[in-house]
Coordinates of C-alpha atoms and ligand atoms in Angstrom, one line a residue:
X1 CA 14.7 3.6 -55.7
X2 CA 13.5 0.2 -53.8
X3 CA 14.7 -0.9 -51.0
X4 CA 14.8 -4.4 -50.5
X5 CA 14.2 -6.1 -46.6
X6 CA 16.4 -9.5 -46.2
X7 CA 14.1 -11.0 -43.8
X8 CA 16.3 -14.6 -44.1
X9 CA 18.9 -13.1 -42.7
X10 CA 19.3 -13.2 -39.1
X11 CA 19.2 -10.3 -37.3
X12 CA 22.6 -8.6 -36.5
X13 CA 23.1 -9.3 -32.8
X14 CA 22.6 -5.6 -31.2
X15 CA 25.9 -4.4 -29.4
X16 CA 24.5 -1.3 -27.2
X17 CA 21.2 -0.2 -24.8
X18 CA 18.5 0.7 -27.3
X19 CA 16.3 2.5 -25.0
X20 CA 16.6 5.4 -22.7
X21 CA 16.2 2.7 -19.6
X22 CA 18.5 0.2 -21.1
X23 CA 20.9 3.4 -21.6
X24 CA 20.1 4.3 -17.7
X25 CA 20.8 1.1 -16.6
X26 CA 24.0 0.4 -18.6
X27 CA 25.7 3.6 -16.9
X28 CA 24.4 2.4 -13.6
X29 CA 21.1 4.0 -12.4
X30 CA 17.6 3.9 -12.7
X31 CA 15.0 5.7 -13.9
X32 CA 12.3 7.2 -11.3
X33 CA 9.0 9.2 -11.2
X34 CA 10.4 11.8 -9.9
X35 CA 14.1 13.6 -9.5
X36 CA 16.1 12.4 -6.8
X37 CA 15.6 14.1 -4.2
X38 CA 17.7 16.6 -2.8
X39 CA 17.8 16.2 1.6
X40 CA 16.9 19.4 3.1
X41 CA 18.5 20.3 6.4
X42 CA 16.0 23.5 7.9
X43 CA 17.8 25.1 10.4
X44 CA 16.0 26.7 13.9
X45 CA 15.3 29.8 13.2
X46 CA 13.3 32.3 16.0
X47 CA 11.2 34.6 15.4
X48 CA 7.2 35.8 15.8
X49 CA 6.5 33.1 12.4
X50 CA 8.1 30.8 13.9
X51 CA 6.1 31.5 17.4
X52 CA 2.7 31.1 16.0
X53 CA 3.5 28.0 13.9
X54 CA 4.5 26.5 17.5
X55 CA 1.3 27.9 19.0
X56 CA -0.6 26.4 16.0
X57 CA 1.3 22.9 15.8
X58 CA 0.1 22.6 19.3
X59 CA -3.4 23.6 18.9
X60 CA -3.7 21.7 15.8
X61 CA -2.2 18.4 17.3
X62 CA -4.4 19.3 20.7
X63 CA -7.5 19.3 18.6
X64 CA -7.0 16.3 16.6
X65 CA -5.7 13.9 19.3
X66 CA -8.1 15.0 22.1
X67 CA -11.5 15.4 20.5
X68 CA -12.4 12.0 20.0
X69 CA -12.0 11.4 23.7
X70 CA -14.6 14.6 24.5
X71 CA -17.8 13.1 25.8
X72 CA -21.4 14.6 24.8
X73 CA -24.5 13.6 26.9
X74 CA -27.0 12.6 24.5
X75 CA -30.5 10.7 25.7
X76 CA -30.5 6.7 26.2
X77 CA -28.6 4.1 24.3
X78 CA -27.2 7.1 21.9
X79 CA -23.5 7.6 22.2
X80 CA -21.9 9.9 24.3
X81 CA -18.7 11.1 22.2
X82 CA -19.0 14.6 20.8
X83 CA -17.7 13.8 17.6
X84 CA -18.4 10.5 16.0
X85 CA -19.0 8.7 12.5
X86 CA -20.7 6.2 13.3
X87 CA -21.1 3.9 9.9
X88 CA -22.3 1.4 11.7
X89 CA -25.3 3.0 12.9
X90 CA -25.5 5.1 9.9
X91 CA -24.9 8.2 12.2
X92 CA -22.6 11.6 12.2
X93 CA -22.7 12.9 15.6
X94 CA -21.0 16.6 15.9
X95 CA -22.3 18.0 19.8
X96 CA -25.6 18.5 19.8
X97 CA -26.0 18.1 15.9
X98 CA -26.6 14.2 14.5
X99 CA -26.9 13.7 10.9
X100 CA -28.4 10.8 9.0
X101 CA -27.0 9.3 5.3
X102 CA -30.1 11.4 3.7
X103 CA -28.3 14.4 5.0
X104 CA -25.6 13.8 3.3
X105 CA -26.2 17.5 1.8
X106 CA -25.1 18.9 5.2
X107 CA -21.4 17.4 5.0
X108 CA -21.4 18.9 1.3
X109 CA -22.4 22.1 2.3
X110 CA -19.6 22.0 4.7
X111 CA -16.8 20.8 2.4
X112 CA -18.2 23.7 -0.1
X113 CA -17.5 26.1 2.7
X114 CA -14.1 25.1 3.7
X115 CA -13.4 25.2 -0.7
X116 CA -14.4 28.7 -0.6
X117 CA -12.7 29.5 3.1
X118 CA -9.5 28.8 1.1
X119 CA -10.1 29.8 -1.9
X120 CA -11.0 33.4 -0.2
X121 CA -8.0 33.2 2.2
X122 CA -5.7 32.0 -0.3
X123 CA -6.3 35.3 -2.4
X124 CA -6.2 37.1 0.2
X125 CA -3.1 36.2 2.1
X126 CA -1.4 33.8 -0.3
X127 CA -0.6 29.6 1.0
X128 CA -1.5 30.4 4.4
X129 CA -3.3 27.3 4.8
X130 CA -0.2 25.5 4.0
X131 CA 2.6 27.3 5.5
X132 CA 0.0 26.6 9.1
X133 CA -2.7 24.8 9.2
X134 CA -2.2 22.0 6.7
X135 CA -2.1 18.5 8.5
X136 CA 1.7 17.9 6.5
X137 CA 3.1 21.1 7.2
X138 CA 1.9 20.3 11.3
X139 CA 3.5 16.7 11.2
X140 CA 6.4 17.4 9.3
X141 CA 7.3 20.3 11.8
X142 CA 6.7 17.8 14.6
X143 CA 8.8 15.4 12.7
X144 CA 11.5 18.1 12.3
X145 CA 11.2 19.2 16.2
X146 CA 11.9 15.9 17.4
X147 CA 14.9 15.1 14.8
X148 CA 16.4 17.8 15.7
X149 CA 15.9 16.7 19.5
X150 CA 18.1 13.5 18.3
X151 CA 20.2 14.6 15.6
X152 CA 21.1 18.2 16.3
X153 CA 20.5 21.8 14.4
X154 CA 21.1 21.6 10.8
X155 CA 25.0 21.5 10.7
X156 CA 25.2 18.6 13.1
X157 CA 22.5 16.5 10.9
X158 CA 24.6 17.2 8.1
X159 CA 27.9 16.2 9.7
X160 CA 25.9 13.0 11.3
X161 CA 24.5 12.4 7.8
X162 CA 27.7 11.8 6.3
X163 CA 29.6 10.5 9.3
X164 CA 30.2 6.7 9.2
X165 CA 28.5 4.1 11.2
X166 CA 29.2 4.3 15.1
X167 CA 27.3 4.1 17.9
X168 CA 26.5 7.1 18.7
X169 CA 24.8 7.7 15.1
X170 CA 23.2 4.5 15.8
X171 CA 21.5 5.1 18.9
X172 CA 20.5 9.0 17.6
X173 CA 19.0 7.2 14.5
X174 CA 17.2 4.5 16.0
X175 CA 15.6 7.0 18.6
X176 CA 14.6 9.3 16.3
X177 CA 12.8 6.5 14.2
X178 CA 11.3 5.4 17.3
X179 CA 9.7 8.1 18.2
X180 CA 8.4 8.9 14.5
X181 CA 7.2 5.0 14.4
X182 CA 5.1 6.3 18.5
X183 CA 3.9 9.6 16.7
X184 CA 2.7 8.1 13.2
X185 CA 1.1 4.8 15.4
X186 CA -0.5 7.8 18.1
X187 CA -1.6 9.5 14.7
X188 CA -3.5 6.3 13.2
X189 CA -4.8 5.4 16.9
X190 CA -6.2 8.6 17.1
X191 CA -7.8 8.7 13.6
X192 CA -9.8 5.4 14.5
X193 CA -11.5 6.8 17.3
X194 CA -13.3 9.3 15.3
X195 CA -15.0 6.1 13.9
X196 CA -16.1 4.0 17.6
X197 CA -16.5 4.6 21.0
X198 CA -13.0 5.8 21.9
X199 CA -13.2 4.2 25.4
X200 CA -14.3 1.2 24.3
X201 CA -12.2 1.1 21.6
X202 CA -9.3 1.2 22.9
X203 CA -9.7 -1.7 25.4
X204 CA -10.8 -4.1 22.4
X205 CA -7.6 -2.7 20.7
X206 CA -5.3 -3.8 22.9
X207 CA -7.0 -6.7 23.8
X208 CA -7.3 -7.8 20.2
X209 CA -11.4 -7.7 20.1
X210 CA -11.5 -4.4 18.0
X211 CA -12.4 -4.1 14.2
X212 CA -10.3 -5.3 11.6
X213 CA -10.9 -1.9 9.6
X214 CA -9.3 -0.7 13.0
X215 CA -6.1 -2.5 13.0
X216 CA -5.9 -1.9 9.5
X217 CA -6.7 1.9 9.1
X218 CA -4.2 2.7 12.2
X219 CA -2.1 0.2 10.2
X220 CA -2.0 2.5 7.1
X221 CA -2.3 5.5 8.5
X222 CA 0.7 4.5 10.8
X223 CA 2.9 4.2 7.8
X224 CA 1.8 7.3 5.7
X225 CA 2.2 9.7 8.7
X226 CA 6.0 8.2 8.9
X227 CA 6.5 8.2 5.2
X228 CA 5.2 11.4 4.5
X229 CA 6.4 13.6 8.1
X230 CA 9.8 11.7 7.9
X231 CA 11.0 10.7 4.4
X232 CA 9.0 12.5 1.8
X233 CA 8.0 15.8 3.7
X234 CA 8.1 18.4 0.7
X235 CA 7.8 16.1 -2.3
X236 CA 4.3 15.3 -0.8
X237 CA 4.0 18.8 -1.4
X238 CA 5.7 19.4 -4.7
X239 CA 4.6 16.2 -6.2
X240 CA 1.2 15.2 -4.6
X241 CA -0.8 17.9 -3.7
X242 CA -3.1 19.2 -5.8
X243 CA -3.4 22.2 -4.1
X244 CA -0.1 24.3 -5.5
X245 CA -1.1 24.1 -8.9
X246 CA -4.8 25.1 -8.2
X247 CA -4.5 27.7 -6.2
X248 CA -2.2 29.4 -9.0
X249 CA -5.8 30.4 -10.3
X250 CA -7.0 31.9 -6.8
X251 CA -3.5 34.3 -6.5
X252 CA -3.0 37.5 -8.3
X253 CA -0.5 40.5 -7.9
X254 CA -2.5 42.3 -5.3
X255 CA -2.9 38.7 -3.0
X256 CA -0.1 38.9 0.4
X257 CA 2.4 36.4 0.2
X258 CA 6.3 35.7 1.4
X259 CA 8.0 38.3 -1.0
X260 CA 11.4 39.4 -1.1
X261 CA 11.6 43.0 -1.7
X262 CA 13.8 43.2 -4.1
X263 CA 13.5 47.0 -4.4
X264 CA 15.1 47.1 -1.7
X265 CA 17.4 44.6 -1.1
X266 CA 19.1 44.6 -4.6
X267 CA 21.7 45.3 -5.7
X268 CA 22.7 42.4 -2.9
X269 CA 26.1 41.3 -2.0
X270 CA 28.6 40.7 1.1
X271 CA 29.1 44.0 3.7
X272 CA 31.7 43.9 6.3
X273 CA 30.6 46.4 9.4
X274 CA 31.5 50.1 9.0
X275 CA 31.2 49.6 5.1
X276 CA 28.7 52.2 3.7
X277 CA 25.0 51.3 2.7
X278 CA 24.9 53.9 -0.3
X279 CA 24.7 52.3 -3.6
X280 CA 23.5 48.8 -2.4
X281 CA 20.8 47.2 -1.4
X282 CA 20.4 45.7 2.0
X283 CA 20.8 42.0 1.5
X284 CA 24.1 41.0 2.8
X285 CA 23.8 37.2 0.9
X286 CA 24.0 35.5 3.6
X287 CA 22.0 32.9 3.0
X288 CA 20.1 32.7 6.2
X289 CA 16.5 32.4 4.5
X290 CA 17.6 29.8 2.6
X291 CA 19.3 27.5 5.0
X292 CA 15.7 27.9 7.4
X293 CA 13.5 27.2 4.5
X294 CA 11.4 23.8 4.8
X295 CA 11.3 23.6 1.3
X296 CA 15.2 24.4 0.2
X297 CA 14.0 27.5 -1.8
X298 CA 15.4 30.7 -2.2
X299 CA 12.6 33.1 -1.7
X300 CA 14.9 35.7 -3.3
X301 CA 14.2 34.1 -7.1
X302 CA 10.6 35.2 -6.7
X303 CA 7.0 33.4 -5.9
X304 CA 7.5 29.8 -6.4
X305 CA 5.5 27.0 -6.8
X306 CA 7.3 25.3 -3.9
X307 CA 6.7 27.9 -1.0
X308 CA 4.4 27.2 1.6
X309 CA 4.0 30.6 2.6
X310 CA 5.5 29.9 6.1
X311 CA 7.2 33.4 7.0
X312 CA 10.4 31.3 8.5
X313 CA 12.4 33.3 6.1
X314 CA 11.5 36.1 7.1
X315 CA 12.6 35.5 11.1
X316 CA 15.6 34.4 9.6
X317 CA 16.0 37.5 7.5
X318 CA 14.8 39.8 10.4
X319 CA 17.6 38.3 12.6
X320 CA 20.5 39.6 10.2
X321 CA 19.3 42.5 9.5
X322 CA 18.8 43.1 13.4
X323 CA 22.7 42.0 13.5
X324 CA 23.6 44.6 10.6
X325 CA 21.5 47.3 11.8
X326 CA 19.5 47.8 9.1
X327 CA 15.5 47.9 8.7
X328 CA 13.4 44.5 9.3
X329 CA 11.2 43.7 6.7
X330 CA 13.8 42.8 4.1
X331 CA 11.5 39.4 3.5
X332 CA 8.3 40.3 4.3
X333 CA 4.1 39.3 3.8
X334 CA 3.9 41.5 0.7
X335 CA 2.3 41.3 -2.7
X336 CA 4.0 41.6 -6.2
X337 CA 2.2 45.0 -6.9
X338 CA 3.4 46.9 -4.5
X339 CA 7.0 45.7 -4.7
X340 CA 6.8 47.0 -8.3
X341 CA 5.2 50.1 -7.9
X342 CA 7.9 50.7 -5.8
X343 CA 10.5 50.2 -8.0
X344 CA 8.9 52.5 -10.4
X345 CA 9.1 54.9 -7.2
X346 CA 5.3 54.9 -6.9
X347 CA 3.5 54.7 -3.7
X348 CA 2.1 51.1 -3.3
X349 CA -1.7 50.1 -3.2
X350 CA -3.1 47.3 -1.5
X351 CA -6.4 46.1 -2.6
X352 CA -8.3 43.7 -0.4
X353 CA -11.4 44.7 -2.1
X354 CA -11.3 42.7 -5.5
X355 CA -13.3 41.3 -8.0
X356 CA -12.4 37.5 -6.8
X357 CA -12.2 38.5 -3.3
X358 CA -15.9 39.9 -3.3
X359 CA -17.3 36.9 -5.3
X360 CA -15.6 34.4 -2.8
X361 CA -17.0 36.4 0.2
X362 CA -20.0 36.3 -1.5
X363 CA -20.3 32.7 -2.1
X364 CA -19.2 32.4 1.3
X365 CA -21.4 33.7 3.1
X366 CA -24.4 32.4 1.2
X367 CA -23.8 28.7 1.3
X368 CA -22.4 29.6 5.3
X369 CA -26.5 30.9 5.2
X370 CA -27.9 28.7 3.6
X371 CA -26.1 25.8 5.9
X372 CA -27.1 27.8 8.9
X373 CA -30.6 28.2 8.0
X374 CA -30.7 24.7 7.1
X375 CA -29.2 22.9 10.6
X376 CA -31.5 25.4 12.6
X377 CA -34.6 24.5 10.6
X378 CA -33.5 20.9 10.0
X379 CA -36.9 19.1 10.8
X380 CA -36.6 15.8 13.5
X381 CA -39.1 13.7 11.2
X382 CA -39.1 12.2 8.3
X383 CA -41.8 10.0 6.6
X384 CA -42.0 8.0 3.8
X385 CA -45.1 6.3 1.6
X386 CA -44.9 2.9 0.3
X387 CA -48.3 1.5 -1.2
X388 CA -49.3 -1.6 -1.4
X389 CA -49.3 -3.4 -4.6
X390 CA -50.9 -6.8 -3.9
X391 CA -53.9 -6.1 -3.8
X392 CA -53.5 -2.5 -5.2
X393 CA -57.2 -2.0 -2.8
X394 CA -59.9 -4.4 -1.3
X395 CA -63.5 -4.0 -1.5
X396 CA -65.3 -4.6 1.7
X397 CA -68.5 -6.1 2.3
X398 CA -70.2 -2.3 2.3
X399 CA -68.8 -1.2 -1.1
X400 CA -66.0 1.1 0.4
X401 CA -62.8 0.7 -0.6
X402 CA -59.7 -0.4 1.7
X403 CA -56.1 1.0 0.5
X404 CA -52.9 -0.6 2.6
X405 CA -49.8 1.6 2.8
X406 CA -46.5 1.2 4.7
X407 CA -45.6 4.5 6.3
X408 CA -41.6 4.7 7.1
X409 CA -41.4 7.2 10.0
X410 CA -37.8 8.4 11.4
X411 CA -37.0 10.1 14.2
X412 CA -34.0 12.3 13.8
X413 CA -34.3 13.7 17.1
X414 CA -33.1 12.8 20.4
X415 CA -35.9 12.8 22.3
X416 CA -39.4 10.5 21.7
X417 CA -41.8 11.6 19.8
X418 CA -45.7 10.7 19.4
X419 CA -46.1 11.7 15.9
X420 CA -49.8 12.6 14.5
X421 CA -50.7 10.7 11.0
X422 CA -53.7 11.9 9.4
X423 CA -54.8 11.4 5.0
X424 CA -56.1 14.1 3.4
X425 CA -57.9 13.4 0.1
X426 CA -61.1 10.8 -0.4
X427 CA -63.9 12.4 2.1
X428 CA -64.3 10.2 5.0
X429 CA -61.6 8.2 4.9
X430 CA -60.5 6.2 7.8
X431 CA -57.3 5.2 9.0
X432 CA -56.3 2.3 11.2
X433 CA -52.9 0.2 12.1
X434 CA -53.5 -3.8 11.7
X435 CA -53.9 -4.3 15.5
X436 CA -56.4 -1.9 15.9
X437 CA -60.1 -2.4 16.4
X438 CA -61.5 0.9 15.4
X439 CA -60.7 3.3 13.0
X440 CA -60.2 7.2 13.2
X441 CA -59.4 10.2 11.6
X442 CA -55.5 10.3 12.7
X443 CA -53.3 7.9 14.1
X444 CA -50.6 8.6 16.6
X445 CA -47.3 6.7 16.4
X446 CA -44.8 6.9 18.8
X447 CA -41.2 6.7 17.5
X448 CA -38.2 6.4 19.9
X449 CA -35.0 8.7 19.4
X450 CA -33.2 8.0 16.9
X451 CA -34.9 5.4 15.3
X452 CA -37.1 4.7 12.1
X453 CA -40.6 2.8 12.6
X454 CA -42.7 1.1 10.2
X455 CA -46.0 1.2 10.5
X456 CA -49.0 -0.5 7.8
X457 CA -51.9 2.0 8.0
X458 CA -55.0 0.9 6.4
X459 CA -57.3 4.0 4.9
X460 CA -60.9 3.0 4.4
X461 CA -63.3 5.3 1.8
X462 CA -67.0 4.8 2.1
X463 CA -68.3 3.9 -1.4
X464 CA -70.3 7.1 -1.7
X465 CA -67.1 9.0 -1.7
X466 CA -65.1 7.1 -3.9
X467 CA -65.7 10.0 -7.0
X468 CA -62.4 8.4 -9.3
X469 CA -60.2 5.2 -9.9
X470 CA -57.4 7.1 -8.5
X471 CA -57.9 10.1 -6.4
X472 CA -55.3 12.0 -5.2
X473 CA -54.2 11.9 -1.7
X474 CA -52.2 13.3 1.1
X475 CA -50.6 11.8 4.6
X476 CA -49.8 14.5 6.9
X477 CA -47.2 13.9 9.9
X478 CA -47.3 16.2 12.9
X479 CA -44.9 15.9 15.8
X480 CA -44.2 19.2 18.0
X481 CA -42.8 22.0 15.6
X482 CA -42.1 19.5 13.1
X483 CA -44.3 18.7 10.5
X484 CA -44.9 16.9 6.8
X485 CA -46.6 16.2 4.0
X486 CA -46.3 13.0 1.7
X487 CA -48.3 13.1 -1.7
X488 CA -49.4 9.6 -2.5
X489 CA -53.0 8.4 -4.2
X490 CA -55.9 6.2 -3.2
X491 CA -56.3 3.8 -5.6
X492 CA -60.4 2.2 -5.9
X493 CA -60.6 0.5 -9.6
X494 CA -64.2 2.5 -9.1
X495 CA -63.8 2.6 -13.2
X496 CA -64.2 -1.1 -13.5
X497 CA -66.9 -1.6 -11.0
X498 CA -70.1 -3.4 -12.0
Ligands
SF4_1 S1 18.5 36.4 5.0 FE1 18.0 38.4 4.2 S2 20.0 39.3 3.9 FE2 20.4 37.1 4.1 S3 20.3 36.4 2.0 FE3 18.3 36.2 2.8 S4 17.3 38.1 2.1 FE4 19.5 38.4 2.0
SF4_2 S1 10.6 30.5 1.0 FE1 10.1 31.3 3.1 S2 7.9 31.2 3.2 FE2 8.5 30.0 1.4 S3 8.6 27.9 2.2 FE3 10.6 28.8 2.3 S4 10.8 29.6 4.4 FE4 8.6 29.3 4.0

């Protein structure tokens, strides 16, 4: 059959949404990224977790807001601030260690370690990075701690929440705010000192002399510390870090994470006091882990994508079943294996020692070597060769031939240093600097701290030794401990000569 297309006709006006957004739209909402999201409302919960996430909130905040303000003695014009990336200056300073851009190696060594840190910990003891140490879990706490300070326990946010307009919401909201706006602006203020003299800085900040990069990095960082502590807190983790998905390939059934031991605590349900515990398991449904959780998971439907690992679930768990008299330990660190062997009434066996365990140990502690070996060797100098290429070499009046090179010689240390040149290769060769007046066999060079000096060096051959064109040729550096070799060649034309 053919099917004929009228394309004179006009086309029949269209009466509904055509598309899933027009559809969206007509019945009144849009269409986002992501889900809408759900407020969570954790409620305080005490208990030893809870403890040590304080403890490490505060050493975590101490460290990052105080160590740009540590000072470090180091020798003349350096700076004196322990830690310091200095871009300017093309400098990393970490106490007693500096690092130049050609050591870049160093810094990649270390981010290698901290990969494999995690990676070990993580199958070992599950998200414990996250659930502790990670710089959103530590700011959204802080975030929480100080709503809470405002706004009240859970209940009362929630009531507040949905309260109208009045003053007193007002004034709770507007401190709480407030006080995010002095944290996330504290947070960006310290970041930028990691970058300049911190003393310094912070009189040209205020003074309106700094950086722009300043004003704008505390600027930006300023807004994502507010947006991301105060507004999106676990959506940064569900939706922007990378880190839940990946570590799905570090975790296995023997690695310690929050469980709910459902062995135990099914078959669950409400019990009144004096009502027997034959028959049943030992959660009561209460909903007390739930309510605490960060996250607004149930830890009871299993490992989830969304848990951080923080053990607040299990204070709040430990609290009931303190109240209803039965074990703690309902929720507890645990790992999938032994939770099933004993629900097959087998004993459990935990297995630190594993195939991915060993490897990341391994790993471990060879780049942890290998980076050790590497900053207590690291060698002060550095030279490098550049020859001249106009005029490749001059012949003097004699017959011997002049070569001209540039020698590039840094000092990565932070002392002076009077560094010995001498050229191996062509017998009798003869070195000299420009100003000199007579040559030798070495040349010393003194390089300041810190610094990189370029020097010209002229070699000179006598023409009985020049045996080749191009003879190979070596400048050897020697200052203290530190020494190096630099393969170059002395170049003559001796081929072409009449
Ligand atoms: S807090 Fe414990 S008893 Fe209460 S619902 Fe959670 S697991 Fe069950
Ligand atoms: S389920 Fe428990 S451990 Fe996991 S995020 Fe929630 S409170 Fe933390």
């Amino acid at each position: 059959m053919t099917v004929v297309i009228d394309r004179t006709k006009p086309e029949a006006p269209k009466t509904g949404p055509v598309s899933a957004a027009a559809t969206a739209r007509a019945k009144g909402f849009t269409l986002g990224l992501y889900k809408p999201r759900t407020p969570i409302y954790p409620k305080l919960v005490h208990g030893q977790w809870r403890r040590i996430k304080w403890i490490l909130m505060i050493v975590m905040l101490t460290i990052y807001y105080v160590t740009p303000w540590i000072r470090w003695e180091r020798p003349g014009a350096l700076p004196d601030q322990a830690v310091l990336v200095d871009f300017a200056g093309g400098r990393f300073y970490f106490f007693g260690i500096q690092l130049w851009p050609q050591e870049v190696y160093f810094i990649t060594g270390l981010l290698v370690m901290g990969a494999l840190a995690l990676f070990l910990v993580s199958a070992l003891f599950g998200r414990l990075w996250c659930g502790y140490a990670c710089p959103q879990t530590v700011w959204t706490d802080l975030f929480i701690y100080v709503e809470r300070a405002f706004e009240g326990d859970r209940n009362a946010r929630m009531k507040l929440d949905a309260a109208p307009w009045s003053f007193d919401k007002a004034w709770r909201k507007i401190g709480k705010h407030a006080v995010w706006l002095a944290i996330g602006f504290g947070t960006g203020g310290a970041w930028i000192f990691y970058f300049h003299d911190a003393p310094t800085l912070i009189t040209h900040f205020w003074i309106g002399q700094a950086p722009a990069t300043a004003y704008i990095f505390c600027a930006l960082l300023t807004a994502t510390t507010y947006a991301f502590a105060g507004f999106m807190r676990e959506q940064v983790c569900v939706y922007l870090c990378p880190w839940p998905r990946i570590q799905g390939a570090m975790l296995d059934e023997h690695s310690l994470q929050v469980t709910y031991l459902r062995d135990r605590g099914e078959a669950r349900g409400p019990h009144k006091k004096g009502q027997t515990w034959e028959g049943r398991g030992d959660c009561i449904d209460c909903h007390a882990c739930v309510v605490v959780c960060p996250m607004g998971i149930d830890i009871r439907d299993g490992s989830q994508l969304e848990c951080i690992n923080c053990g607040l679930c299990i204070d709040a768990c430990d609290e009931i079943m303190d109240k209803v008299e039965r074990p703690r330990g309902l929720i507890a660190y645990d790992t999938d294996a032994a939770v099933a062997a004993r629900e097959m009434r087998q004993t459990p066996v935990y297995k630190l020692l594993r195939p991915r365990t060993a490897y990341y140990a391994v790993a471990l502690t060879l780049v942890s070597g290998l980076m050790i070996w590497g900053l207590t060797h690291r060698s002060a100098l550095d030279v490098h060769v550049l020859r001249d290429r106009n005029p490749m070499f001059v012949r003097l009046h004699d017959g011997a031939i002049r070569d001209g090179y540039t020698l590039k010689i840094a000092n990565r240390g932070f002392e002076a240093q009077d560094v010995q040149v001498a050229f191996a290769g062509p017998v009798g060769a003869k070195l000299r600097t420009p100003g000199d007046k007579a040559a030798g066999e070495t040349l010393s060079v003194r390089v300041e701290p810190n610094q990189v000096r370029a020097v010209r060096v002229f070699v000179t051959v006598p023409a009985a030794a020049i045996a080749a064109p191009n003879m190979p040729a070596v400048f050897a550096a020697r200052a203290g401990r530190d020494a190096m070799t630099v393969k170059t060649n002395f170049l003559s034309g001796a081929a072409n000569a009449p």
